[in-house]
PDB file of C-alpha atoms in Angstrom:
ATOM      1  CA  MET A1438     -65.740  10.178  39.103  1.00 69.00           C
ATOM      2  CA  ARG A1439     -63.021  11.571  36.831  1.00 71.00           C
ATOM      3  CA  ILE A1440     -64.832  14.930  36.690  1.00 73.00           C
ATOM      4  CA  LEU A1441     -65.209  15.011  40.473  1.00 69.00           C
ATOM      5  CA  ALA A1442     -61.554  14.057  40.995  1.00 65.00           C
ATOM      6  CA  GLU A1443     -59.861  16.262  38.366  1.00 69.00           C
ATOM      7  CA  CYS A1444     -62.012  19.377  37.903  1.00 72.00           C
ATOM      8  CA  ASN A1445     -61.751  20.714  41.471  1.00 71.00           C
ATOM      9  CA  ASN A1446     -58.245  22.205  41.324  1.00 71.00           C
ATOM     10  CA  ALA A1447     -58.355  23.722  44.817  1.00 74.00           C
ATOM     11  CA  LEU A1448     -59.279  20.358  46.337  1.00 72.00           C
ATOM     12  CA  ARG A1449     -56.527  18.620  44.365  1.00 73.00           C
ATOM     13  CA  VAL A1450     -53.917  21.134  45.553  1.00 77.00           C
ATOM     14  CA  THR A1451     -55.052  20.764  49.174  1.00 77.00           C
ATOM     15  CA  LYS A1452     -54.933  16.973  48.860  1.00 74.00           C
ATOM     16  CA  ALA A1453     -51.434  17.101  47.324  1.00 77.00           C
ATOM     17  CA  MET A1454     -50.151  19.319  50.164  1.00 79.00           C
ATOM     18  CA  ALA A1455     -51.671  16.951  52.751  1.00 74.00           C
ATOM     19  CA  ASP A1456     -50.115  13.871  51.063  1.00 74.00           C
ATOM     20  CA  MET A1457     -46.718  15.500  50.451  1.00 80.00           C
ATOM     21  CA  ASP A1458     -44.884  12.926  52.604  1.00 76.00           C
ATOM     22  CA  ASP A1459     -46.372   9.980  50.688  1.00 76.00           C
ATOM     23  CA  LEU A1460     -45.710  11.667  47.324  1.00 79.00           C
ATOM     24  CA  LEU A1461     -42.068  12.299  48.243  1.00 81.00           C
ATOM     25  CA  ALA A1462     -41.730   8.661  49.316  1.00 80.00           C
ATOM     26  CA  ILE A1463     -43.104   7.528  45.940  1.00 80.00           C
ATOM     27  CA  LYS A1464     -40.800   9.955  44.100  1.00 80.00           C
ATOM     28  CA  PHE A1465     -37.656   8.667  45.823  1.00 82.00           C
ATOM     29  CA  SER A1466     -38.783   5.001  45.563  1.00 78.00           C
ATOM     30  CA  VAL A1467     -39.241   4.486  49.285  1.00 77.00           C
ATOM     31  CA  PRO A1468     -41.041   1.141  49.764  1.00 76.00           C
ATOM     32  CA  PRO A1469     -44.466   1.574  51.373  1.00 67.00           C
ATOM     33  CA  ALA A1470     -45.406  -0.113  54.612  1.00 65.00           C
ATOM     34  CA  LYS A1471     -46.923  -3.568  54.262  1.00 62.00           C
ATOM     35  CA  TYR A1472     -49.902  -2.687  56.474  1.00 58.00           C
ATOM     36  CA  VAL A1473     -51.044   0.711  57.695  1.00 63.00           C
ATOM     37  CA  ASP A1474     -53.841   1.030  60.218  1.00 64.00           C
ATOM     38  CA  PRO A1475     -56.349   3.587  58.798  1.00 63.00           C
ATOM     39  CA  LEU A1476     -57.129   4.741  62.358  1.00 65.00           C
ATOM     40  CA  GLY A1477     -53.482   4.944  63.473  1.00 64.00           C
ATOM     41  CA  LYS A1478     -52.856   8.463  62.083  1.00 70.00           C
ATOM     42  CA  ILE A1479     -56.093   9.953  63.450  1.00 70.00           C
ATOM     43  CA  ASN A1480     -55.921  12.130  66.558  1.00 71.00           C
ATOM     44  CA  PRO A1481     -59.131  11.607  68.592  1.00 67.00           C
ATOM     45  CA  ARG A1482     -58.849  15.125  70.036  1.00 73.00           C
ATOM     46  CA  ASP A1483     -58.747  16.779  66.596  1.00 71.00           C
ATOM     47  CA  LEU A1484     -61.371  15.015  64.488  1.00 69.00           C
ATOM     48  CA  GLY A1485     -62.367  18.149  62.525  1.00 72.00           C
ATOM     49  CA  ARG A1486     -59.134  18.485  60.540  1.00 73.00           C
ATOM     50  CA  GLU A1487     -59.392  19.055  56.795  1.00 76.00           C
ATOM     51  CA  GLN A1488     -56.847  16.312  56.085  1.00 74.00           C
ATOM     52  CA  TYR A1489     -59.088  13.614  57.603  1.00 76.00           C
ATOM     53  CA  LYS A1490     -61.994  14.758  55.431  1.00 78.00           C
ATOM     54  CA  LEU A1491     -59.811  14.697  52.300  1.00 78.00           C
ATOM     55  CA  ASP A1492     -58.456  11.243  53.180  1.00 76.00           C
ATOM     56  CA  LYS A1493     -62.012   9.982  53.718  1.00 79.00           C
ATOM     57  CA  LEU A1494     -63.131  11.493  50.383  1.00 79.00           C
ATOM     58  CA  GLU A1495     -60.149   9.985  48.547  1.00 78.00           C
ATOM     59  CA  ALA A1496     -60.689   6.588  50.195  1.00 78.00           C
ATOM     60  CA  ASP A1497     -64.393   6.586  49.251  1.00 81.00           C
ATOM     61  CA  ARG A1498     -63.613   7.491  45.619  1.00 82.00           C
ATOM     62  CA  LYS A1499     -60.867   4.891  45.393  1.00 82.00           C
ATOM     63  CA  LEU A1500     -63.143   2.234  46.940  1.00 84.00           C
ATOM     64  CA  LEU A1501     -65.914   3.048  44.460  1.00 85.00           C
ATOM     65  CA  LEU A1502     -63.529   2.948  41.480  1.00 85.00           C
ATOM     66  CA  ASP A1503     -61.967  -0.321  42.649  1.00 87.00           C
ATOM     67  CA  VAL A1504     -65.373  -1.933  43.169  1.00 87.00           C
ATOM     68  CA  LEU A1505     -66.670  -0.748  39.786  1.00 88.00           C
ATOM     69  CA  THR A1506     -63.477  -1.856  37.997  1.00 89.00           C
ATOM     70  CA  ALA A1507     -63.416  -5.277  39.665  1.00 89.00           C
ATOM     71  CA  THR A1508     -67.141  -5.808  39.086  1.00 90.00           C
ATOM     72  CA  TYR A1509     -66.915  -4.805  35.406  1.00 91.00           C
ATOM     73  CA  SER A1510     -63.863  -7.038  34.984  1.00 90.00           C
ATOM     74  CA  ASP A1511     -65.676 -10.025  36.515  1.00 89.00           C
ATOM     75  CA  LEU A1512     -68.800  -9.369  34.449  1.00 89.00           C
ATOM     76  CA  THR A1513     -66.694  -9.098  31.271  1.00 90.00           C
ATOM     77  CA  LEU A1514     -64.237 -11.952  31.838  1.00 89.00           C
ATOM     78  CA  LYS A1515     -66.027 -14.357  34.211  1.00 87.00           C
ATOM     79  CA  LYS A1516     -69.693 -13.316  33.775  1.00 86.00           C
ATOM     80  CA  ASN A1517     -70.264 -13.034  37.533  1.00 87.00           C
ATOM     81  CA  TYR A1518     -70.006 -10.408  40.249  1.00 84.00           C
ATOM     82  CA  HIS A1519     -68.171 -12.211  43.040  1.00 86.00           C
ATOM     83  CA  SER A1520     -65.877  -9.218  43.635  1.00 85.00           C
ATOM     84  CA  LEU A1521     -68.891  -7.006  44.420  1.00 85.00           C
ATOM     85  CA  LEU A1522     -70.181  -9.605  46.886  1.00 88.00           C
ATOM     86  CA  ASP A1523     -66.718  -9.899  48.480  1.00 88.00           C
ATOM     87  CA  ARG A1524     -66.407  -6.113  48.877  1.00 85.00           C
ATOM     88  CA  SER A1525     -69.897  -5.975  50.407  1.00 89.00           C
ATOM     89  CA  ALA A1526     -68.950  -8.738  52.858  1.00 90.00           C
ATOM     90  CA  GLU A1527     -65.721  -6.886  53.734  1.00 88.00           C
ATOM     91  CA  MET A1528     -67.640  -3.664  54.405  1.00 87.00           C
ATOM     92  CA  VAL A1529     -70.099  -5.544  56.655  1.00 91.00           C
ATOM     93  CA  GLU A1530     -67.173  -7.128  58.528  1.00 91.00           C
ATOM     94  CA  PHE A1531     -65.513  -3.702  58.985  1.00 85.00           C
ATOM     95  CA  ILE A1532     -68.748  -2.221  60.314  1.00 88.00           C
ATOM     96  CA  GLU A1533     -69.183  -5.118  62.747  1.00 91.00           C
ATOM     97  CA  TYR A1534     -65.527  -4.723  63.793  1.00 89.00           C
ATOM     98  CA  TYR A1535     -66.034  -1.013  64.468  1.00 84.00           C
ATOM     99  CA  TYR A1536     -69.164  -1.772  66.483  1.00 90.00           C
ATOM    100  CA  THR A1537     -67.122  -4.301  68.479  1.00 91.00           C
ATOM    101  CA  LEU A1538     -64.477  -1.633  69.099  1.00 87.00           C
ATOM    102  CA  LEU A1539     -67.163   0.766  70.343  1.00 86.00           C
ATOM    103  CA  GLU A1540     -68.495  -1.873  72.711  1.00 91.00           C
ATOM    104  CA  ASP A1541     -64.960  -2.646  73.943  1.00 91.00           C
ATOM    105  CA  GLU A1542     -64.309   1.057  74.465  1.00 87.00           C
ATOM    106  CA  ALA A1543     -67.490   1.441  76.537  1.00 89.00           C
ATOM    107  CA  ARG A1544     -66.586  -1.666  78.534  1.00 91.00           C
ATOM    108  CA  ASN A1545     -63.009  -0.448  79.087  1.00 91.00           C
ATOM    109  CA  ARG A1546     -64.344   2.956  80.152  1.00 89.00           C
ATOM    110  CA  THR A1547     -66.488   1.273  82.817  1.00 91.00           C
ATOM    111  CA  ILE A1548     -63.549  -0.872  83.953  1.00 92.00           C
ATOM    112  CA  ARG A1549     -61.294   2.203  84.112  1.00 91.00           C
ATOM    113  CA  ARG A1550     -63.849   4.026  86.239  1.00 90.00           C
ATOM    114  CA  ASP A1551     -64.011   1.047  88.635  1.00 92.00           C
ATOM    115  CA  LEU A1552     -60.214   0.812  88.775  1.00 93.00           C
ATOM    116  CA  ASN A1553     -59.913   4.538  89.538  1.00 92.00           C
ATOM    117  CA  ARG A1554     -62.369   4.106  92.407  1.00 91.00           C
ATOM    118  CA  GLN A1555     -60.377   1.148  93.737  1.00 92.00           C
ATOM    119  CA  ILE A1556     -57.143   3.143  93.430  1.00 93.00           C
ATOM    120  CA  ARG A1557     -58.656   5.973  95.479  1.00 91.00           C
ATOM    121  CA  GLN A1558     -59.754   3.478  98.119  1.00 90.00           C
ATOM    122  CA  GLN A1559     -56.302   1.878  98.164  1.00 91.00           C
ATOM    123  CA  ARG A1560     -54.681   5.329  98.472  1.00 90.00           C
ATOM    124  CA  VAL A1561     -56.843   6.202 101.478  1.00 90.00           C
ATOM    125  CA  HIS A1562     -56.106   2.824 103.058  1.00 89.00           C
ATOM    126  CA  ALA A1563     -52.352   3.282 102.435  1.00 90.00           C
ATOM    127  CA  LYS A1564     -52.434   6.716 104.087  1.00 89.00           C
ATOM    128  CA  THR A1565     -54.123   5.328 107.208  1.00 89.00           C
ATOM    129  CA  VAL A1566     -51.712   2.378 107.414  1.00 89.00           C
ATOM    130  CA  THR A1567     -48.741   4.742 106.937  1.00 89.00           C
ATOM    131  CA  TYR A1568     -49.942   7.009 109.742  1.00 88.00           C
ATOM    132  CA  ASP A1569     -50.318   4.045 112.150  1.00 87.00           C
ATOM    133  CA  THR A1570     -46.915   2.684 111.128  1.00 89.00           C
ATOM    134  CA  ASP A1571     -45.254   6.067 111.779  1.00 87.00           C
ATOM    135  CA  LEU A1572     -46.636   6.047 115.329  1.00 85.00           C
ATOM    136  CA  VAL A1573     -45.281   2.530 115.910  1.00 86.00           C
ATOM    137  CA  ILE A1574     -41.882   3.527 114.489  1.00 87.00           C
ATOM    138  CA  VAL A1575     -41.633   6.529 116.832  1.00 84.00           C
ATOM    139  CA  ARG A1576     -42.439   4.338 119.826  1.00 83.00           C
ATOM    140  CA  LEU A1577     -39.874   1.717 118.774  1.00 84.00           C
ATOM    141  CA  LYS A1578     -37.188   4.394 118.263  1.00 82.00           C
ATOM    142  CA  THR A1579     -37.514   5.465 121.887  1.00 79.00           C
ATOM    143  CA  GLN A1580     -37.120   1.843 123.024  1.00 78.00           C
ATOM    144  CA  VAL A1581     -34.147   1.252 120.730  1.00 76.00           C
ATOM    145  CA  GLU A1582     -32.292   4.340 121.957  1.00 75.00           C
ATOM    146  CA  ASP A1583     -32.451   3.035 125.544  1.00 72.00           C
ATOM    147  CA  ALA A1584     -31.360  -0.465 124.597  1.00 76.00           C
ATOM    148  CA  ALA A1585     -28.618   0.755 122.259  1.00 73.00           C
ATOM    149  CA  LEU A1586     -26.286   1.846 125.113  1.00 73.00           C
ATOM    150  CA  ASN A1587     -26.571  -1.492 126.959  1.00 73.00           C
ATOM    151  CA  ALA A1588     -26.142  -3.429 123.743  1.00 75.00           C
ATOM    152  CA  GLU A1589     -23.030  -1.431 122.819  1.00 78.00           C
ATOM    153  CA  ILE A1590     -21.329  -2.216 126.124  1.00 78.00           C
ATOM    154  CA  GLN A1591     -22.182  -5.903 125.964  1.00 76.00           C
ATOM    155  CA  SER A1592     -21.193  -6.167 122.323  1.00 79.00           C
ATOM    156  CA  ARG A1593     -17.785  -4.586 123.002  1.00 80.00           C
ATOM    157  CA  TYR A1594     -16.963  -7.177 125.661  1.00 78.00           C
ATOM    158  CA  ILE A1595     -18.358 -10.105 123.688  1.00 81.00           C
ATOM    159  CA  GLY A1596     -16.660  -8.954 120.511  1.00 79.00           C
ATOM    160  CA  ASN A1597     -13.203  -8.874 122.109  1.00 81.00           C
ATOM    161  CA  TRP A1598     -13.739 -12.296 123.613  1.00 81.00           C
ATOM    162  CA  GLU A1599     -14.974 -13.737 120.271  1.00 81.00           C
ATOM    163  CA  ARG A1600     -12.049 -12.163 118.396  1.00 82.00           C
ATOM    164  CA  ALA A1601      -9.539 -13.879 120.705  1.00 82.00           C
ATOM    165  CA  ARG A1602     -11.253 -17.243 120.436  1.00 81.00           C
ATOM    166  CA  SER A1603     -11.594 -16.949 116.635  1.00 84.00           C
ATOM    167  CA  GLU A1604      -7.894 -16.151 116.227  1.00 83.00           C
ATOM    168  CA  GLN A1605      -7.047 -19.182 118.294  1.00 81.00           C
ATOM    169  CA  HIS A1606      -9.302 -21.447 116.236  1.00 82.00           C
ATOM    170  CA  GLN A1607      -8.073 -19.986 112.939  1.00 82.00           C
ATOM    171  CA  GLN A1608      -4.478 -20.735 113.859  1.00 80.00           C
ATOM    172  CA  THR A1609      -5.385 -24.300 114.792  1.00 82.00           C
ATOM    173  CA  ILE A1610      -7.288 -24.798 111.549  1.00 82.00           C
ATOM    174  CA  ALA A1611      -4.453 -23.324 109.488  1.00 78.00           C
ATOM    175  CA  ASP A1612      -1.971 -25.730 111.044  1.00 77.00           C
ATOM    176  CA  ASP A1613      -4.254 -28.685 110.244  1.00 77.00           C
ATOM    177  CA  GLU A1614      -5.118 -27.574 106.675  1.00 74.00           C
ATOM    178  CA  ARG A1615      -1.685 -26.529 105.416  1.00 76.00           C
ATOM    179  CA  PRO A1616      -0.812 -29.942 103.782  1.00 76.00           C
ATOM    180  CA  PRO A1617      -4.102 -30.303 101.849  1.00 78.00           C
ATOM    181  CA  ASN A1618      -3.963 -26.675 100.671  1.00 78.00           C
ATOM    182  CA  THR A1619      -1.017 -27.383  98.373  1.00 80.00           C
ATOM    183  CA  VAL A1620      -2.955 -30.194  96.688  1.00 80.00           C
ATOM    184  CA  ILE A1621      -6.038 -27.943  96.396  1.00 82.00           C
ATOM    185  CA  GLU A1622      -3.981 -25.174  94.777  1.00 82.00           C
ATOM    186  CA  ALA A1623      -2.620 -27.630  92.201  1.00 82.00           C
ATOM    187  CA  TYR A1624      -6.136 -28.752  91.325  1.00 83.00           C
ATOM    188  CA  LYS A1625      -7.271 -25.112  91.148  1.00 86.00           C
ATOM    189  CA  ARG A1626      -4.518 -24.287  88.659  1.00 86.00           C
ATOM    190  CA  ARG A1627      -5.505 -27.313  86.581  1.00 86.00           C
ATOM    191  CA  LEU A1628      -9.171 -26.267  86.717  1.00 87.00           C
ATOM    192  CA  ASP A1629      -8.254 -22.730  85.634  1.00 88.00           C
ATOM    193  CA  TYR A1630      -6.334 -24.093  82.662  1.00 88.00           C
ATOM    194  CA  GLU A1631      -9.272 -26.280  81.619  1.00 89.00           C
ATOM    195  CA  GLN A1632     -11.699 -23.371  82.002  1.00 89.00           C
ATOM    196  CA  ARG A1633      -9.418 -21.137  79.896  1.00 89.00           C
ATOM    197  CA  VAL A1634      -9.289 -23.765  77.118  1.00 89.00           C
ATOM    198  CA  HIS A1635     -13.060 -24.195  77.335  1.00 89.00           C
ATOM    199  CA  THR A1636     -13.509 -20.406  77.132  1.00 89.00           C
ATOM    200  CA  GLU A1637     -11.324 -20.205  74.031  1.00 90.00           C
ATOM    201  CA  PHE A1638     -13.306 -22.992  72.335  1.00 89.00           C
ATOM    202  CA  GLU A1639     -16.561 -21.311  73.289  1.00 90.00           C
ATOM    203  CA  LEU A1640     -15.311 -17.981  71.906  1.00 91.00           C
ATOM    204  CA  LEU A1641     -14.344 -19.668  68.632  1.00 91.00           C
ATOM    205  CA  ASN A1642     -17.772 -21.299  68.384  1.00 92.00           C
ATOM    206  CA  ASN A1643     -19.466 -17.962  69.120  1.00 92.00           C
ATOM    207  CA  ILE A1644     -17.445 -16.293  66.363  1.00 92.00           C
ATOM    208  CA  ILE A1645     -18.490 -19.001  63.881  1.00 93.00           C
ATOM    209  CA  ILE A1646     -22.133 -18.741  65.011  1.00 93.00           C
ATOM    210  CA  ASN A1647     -22.078 -14.937  64.702  1.00 92.00           C
ATOM    211  CA  GLU A1648     -20.620 -15.121  61.197  1.00 92.00           C
ATOM    212  CA  THR A1649     -23.311 -17.641  60.222  1.00 93.00           C
ATOM    213  CA  LEU A1650     -26.026 -15.407  61.725  1.00 92.00           C
ATOM    214  CA  GLU A1651     -24.638 -12.384  59.833  1.00 92.00           C
ATOM    215  CA  LYS A1652     -24.766 -14.355  56.583  1.00 92.00           C
ATOM    216  CA  VAL A1653     -28.330 -15.480  57.342  1.00 93.00           C
ATOM    217  CA  GLU A1654     -29.322 -11.910  58.160  1.00 91.00           C
ATOM    218  CA  SER A1655     -27.740 -10.602  54.950  1.00 92.00           C
ATOM    219  CA  TRP A1656     -29.581 -13.232  52.913  1.00 93.00           C
ATOM    220  CA  MET A1657     -32.813 -12.390  54.716  1.00 93.00           C
ATOM    221  CA  ASN A1658     -32.304  -8.700  53.925  1.00 91.00           C
ATOM    222  CA  LYS A1659     -31.593  -9.581  50.301  1.00 92.00           C
ATOM    223  CA  TYR A1660     -34.751 -11.711  50.247  1.00 92.00           C
ATOM    224  CA  ASP A1661     -36.810  -8.825  51.680  1.00 91.00           C
ATOM    225  CA  LYS A1662     -35.372  -6.391  49.110  1.00 91.00           C
ATOM    226  CA  ASP A1663     -36.030  -8.842  46.263  1.00 92.00           C
ATOM    227  CA  MET A1664     -39.607  -9.420  47.472  1.00 92.00           C
ATOM    228  CA  GLU A1665     -40.186  -5.655  47.692  1.00 91.00           C
ATOM    229  CA  GLY A1666     -38.851  -5.251  44.144  1.00 90.00           C
ATOM    230  CA  ILE A1667     -41.081  -8.085  42.932  1.00 93.00           C
ATOM    231  CA  ASP A1668     -44.099  -6.524  44.673  1.00 92.00           C
ATOM    232  CA  LEU A1669     -43.284  -3.202  42.995  1.00 92.00           C
ATOM    233  CA  LYS A1670     -43.002  -4.895  39.599  1.00 92.00           C
ATOM    234  CA  ILE A1671     -46.312  -6.681  40.216  1.00 94.00           C
ATOM    235  CA  GLN A1672     -47.966  -3.370  41.027  1.00 92.00           C
ATOM    236  CA  ILE A1673     -46.469  -1.802  37.879  1.00 92.00           C
ATOM    237  CA  LYS A1674     -47.630  -4.746  35.754  1.00 93.00           C
ATOM    238  CA  ARG A1675     -51.064  -4.525  37.354  1.00 92.00           C
ATOM    239  CA  SER A1676     -51.322  -0.822  36.547  1.00 92.00           C
ATOM    240  CA  ASP A1677     -50.119  -1.533  32.978  1.00 92.00           C
ATOM    241  CA  TYR A1678     -52.721  -4.268  32.660  1.00 94.00           C
ATOM    242  CA  GLU A1679     -55.465  -1.955  33.898  1.00 92.00           C
ATOM    243  CA  ASN A1680     -54.360   0.776  31.454  1.00 92.00           C
ATOM    244  CA  THR A1681     -54.214  -1.740  28.600  1.00 93.00           C
ATOM    245  CA  LEU A1682     -57.656  -3.047  29.562  1.00 93.00           C
ATOM    246  CA  GLU A1683     -59.068   0.487  29.500  1.00 93.00           C
ATOM    247  CA  LYS A1684     -57.445   1.150  26.107  1.00 93.00           C
ATOM    248  CA  ARG A1685     -58.822  -2.154  24.763  1.00 94.00           C
ATOM    249  CA  ILE A1686     -62.319  -1.257  25.956  1.00 93.00           C
ATOM    250  CA  GLU A1687     -62.049   2.183  24.333  1.00 92.00           C
ATOM    251  CA  LEU A1688     -60.801   0.606  21.074  1.00 94.00           C
ATOM    252  CA  GLU A1689     -63.662  -1.923  21.116  1.00 94.00           C
ATOM    253  CA  GLU A1690     -66.162   0.903  21.565  1.00 93.00           C
ATOM    254  CA  THR A1691     -64.478   2.857  18.714  1.00 93.00           C
ATOM    255  CA  ILE A1692     -64.555  -0.227  16.450  1.00 94.00           C
ATOM    256  CA  GLU A1693     -68.248  -0.776  17.247  1.00 93.00           C
ATOM    257  CA  LYS A1694     -68.984   2.878  16.397  1.00 93.00           C
ATOM    258  CA  HIS A1695     -67.005   2.566  13.146  1.00 94.00           C
ATOM    259  CA  ALA A1696     -68.858  -0.644  12.234  1.00 93.00           C
ATOM    260  CA  THR A1697     -72.187   1.072  12.891  1.00 92.00           C
ATOM    261  CA  LEU A1698     -71.169   4.045  10.739  1.00 93.00           C
ATOM    262  CA  ILE A1699     -69.974   1.760   7.926  1.00 94.00           C
ATOM    263  CA  LYS A1700     -73.266  -0.181   7.985  1.00 94.00           C
ATOM    264  CA  ASP A1701     -75.236   3.071   7.905  1.00 93.00           C
ATOM    265  CA  TRP A1702     -73.136   4.348   4.977  1.00 94.00           C
ATOM    266  CA  ILE A1703     -73.580   1.100   3.002  1.00 94.00           C
ATOM    267  CA  LYS A1704     -77.325   1.163   3.635  1.00 94.00           C
ATOM    268  CA  PHE A1705     -77.437   4.820   2.541  1.00 94.00           C
ATOM    269  CA  LYS A1706     -75.579   4.010  -0.709  1.00 93.00           C
ATOM    270  CA  GLU A1707     -77.870   1.034  -1.398  1.00 94.00           C
ATOM    271  CA  ASP A1708     -80.975   3.169  -0.794  1.00 93.00           C
ATOM    272  CA  ARG A1709     -79.561   5.952  -2.984  1.00 93.00           C
ATOM    273  CA  GLU A1710     -78.752   3.504  -5.797  1.00 94.00           C
ATOM    274  CA  ALA A1711     -82.213   1.943  -5.557  1.00 94.00           C
ATOM    275  CA  ALA A1712     -83.816   5.409  -5.744  1.00 94.00           C
ATOM    276  CA  ARG A1713     -81.617   6.336  -8.734  1.00 94.00           C
ATOM    277  CA  LEU A1714     -82.513   3.115 -10.545  1.00 95.00           C
ATOM    278  CA  TYR A1715     -86.176   3.694  -9.773  1.00 96.00           C
ATOM    279  CA  ARG A1716     -86.013   7.261 -11.157  1.00 95.00           C
ATOM    280  CA  GLU A1717     -84.121   6.083 -14.244  1.00 95.00           C
ATOM    281  CA  LYS A1718     -86.624   3.287 -14.869  1.00 95.00           C
ATOM    282  CA  MET A1719     -89.566   5.626 -14.450  1.00 95.00           C
ATOM    283  CA  PHE A1720     -87.897   8.221 -16.736  1.00 95.00           C
ATOM    284  CA  LYS A1721     -87.369   5.624 -19.501  1.00 95.00           C
ATOM    285  CA  ALA A1722     -90.931   4.392 -19.099  1.00 95.00           C
ATOM    286  CA  ALA A1723     -92.217   7.973 -19.360  1.00 95.00           C
ATOM    287  CA  VAL A1724     -90.080   8.581 -22.481  1.00 95.00           C
ATOM    288  CA  ILE A1725     -91.428   5.386 -24.110  1.00 95.00           C
ATOM    289  CA  VAL A1726     -95.003   6.280 -23.261  1.00 95.00           C
ATOM    290  CA  GLN A1727     -94.568   9.822 -24.551  1.00 93.00           C
ATOM    291  CA  ALA A1728     -92.895   8.581 -27.786  1.00 93.00           C
ATOM    292  CA  TRP A1729     -95.699   6.052 -28.314  1.00 93.00           C
ATOM    293  CA  TRP A1730     -98.322   8.742 -27.693  1.00 91.00           C
ATOM    294  CA  ARG A1731     -96.668  11.245 -30.030  1.00 89.00           C
ATOM    295  CA  GLY A1732     -96.346   8.565 -32.760  1.00 90.00           C
ATOM    296  CA  LEU A1733     -99.990   7.671 -32.267  1.00 88.00           C
ATOM    297  CA  LEU A1734    -100.999  11.321 -32.588  1.00 87.00           C
ATOM    298  CA  VAL A1735     -98.811  11.725 -35.687  1.00 87.00           C
ATOM    299  CA  ARG A1736    -100.138   8.556 -37.371  1.00 87.00           C
ATOM    300  CA  LEU A1737    -103.756   9.361 -36.594  1.00 85.00           C
ATOM    301  CA  ALA A1738    -103.250  13.063 -37.193  1.00 82.00           C
ATOM    302  CA  LEU A1739    -104.763  14.009 -33.916  1.00 80.00           C
ATOM    303  CA  GLY A1740    -104.220  16.913 -31.641  1.00 77.00           C
ATOM    304  CA  PRO A1741    -101.560  19.346 -32.650  1.00 78.00           C
ATOM    305  CA  TYR A1742    -100.788  17.098 -35.644  1.00 78.00           C
ATOM    306  CA  LYS A1743    -104.310  17.240 -37.034  1.00 78.00           C
ATOM    307  CA  VAL A1744    -104.445  18.225 -40.704  1.00 75.00           C
ATOM    308  CA  ALA A1745    -106.000  21.573 -41.036  1.00 71.00           C
ATOM    309  CA  LYS A1746    -108.947  21.737 -43.513  1.00 70.00           C
ATOM    310  CA  LYS A1747    -108.747  24.305 -46.188  1.00 67.00           C
ATOM    311  CA  LYS A1748    -111.316  26.974 -45.789  1.00 67.00           C
ATOM    312  CA  LYS A1749    -113.572  27.572 -48.724  1.00 68.00           C
ATOM    313  CA  PRO A1750    -113.506  31.089 -49.972  1.00 69.00           C
ATOM    314  CA  ALA A1751    -116.415  33.024 -48.736  1.00 68.00           C
ATOM    315  CA  LYS A1752    -119.186  33.808 -51.209  1.00 70.00           C
ATOM    316  CA  LYS A1753    -119.365  37.317 -52.267  1.00 64.00           C
TER     317      LYS A1753
END
């Protein structure tokens, strides 16, 4: 996976250019979103873009690395593979969710088609009703124009008569209501004063409530910032732990190799010493045997140590 990810320089450059916004956000310490829908950034009308393929490739590699790391960690620390089972269950749930979305999309497509048909029917019905209503309105306009002149004459006469009668009644009512009006005005002034005091108290309470809400909001913002900082520290500690775990695994492998080499070297020295002792023992044994044999030959005057007999002079 490291070879696939790091040896294709052109693919890495293309991926870096596609993820430039995210890389800039990481550089300037912009906190990432808590949840990002993987399908939210995809345009259904442009599914053949190179960026989507790169994102899919990166997501697959990251998923594989995460699954392998979590599985190896569980096998090493807990001697089980629950993380692999959990990831498999999550993938099955995602696939079922996507199948559900496809079924909902097909169902919504059918409903939309039915609604469009109903809208067309309603539009045709509205056009027919509008045409009939226009005919009725034209007919009523002709009747209203004839009745408007008669109504204007009658209304002018009736209006003058009603105006005279209303002025007469208003004067009578004013004469009867003048004494109570003074009392009503006094109560109105008192009510206005009470409402003004109530408004001032309400304004003061609103100011206090707003200040309290501002303090609560500031503390909530501080809490959110602190939680984001803690999440960032947790992520940093997690990455440090993963790096340390990888280094520890590499050191364990190196120590095992060194132990194997040391055992091989000790065995080689023991075998070499045993061979040297064997050769030395055999050499001493051969020297002893040869010395014994030479002494035997010398004592018995055999072989090269045999006493030569003097030749008798030949007879003339």
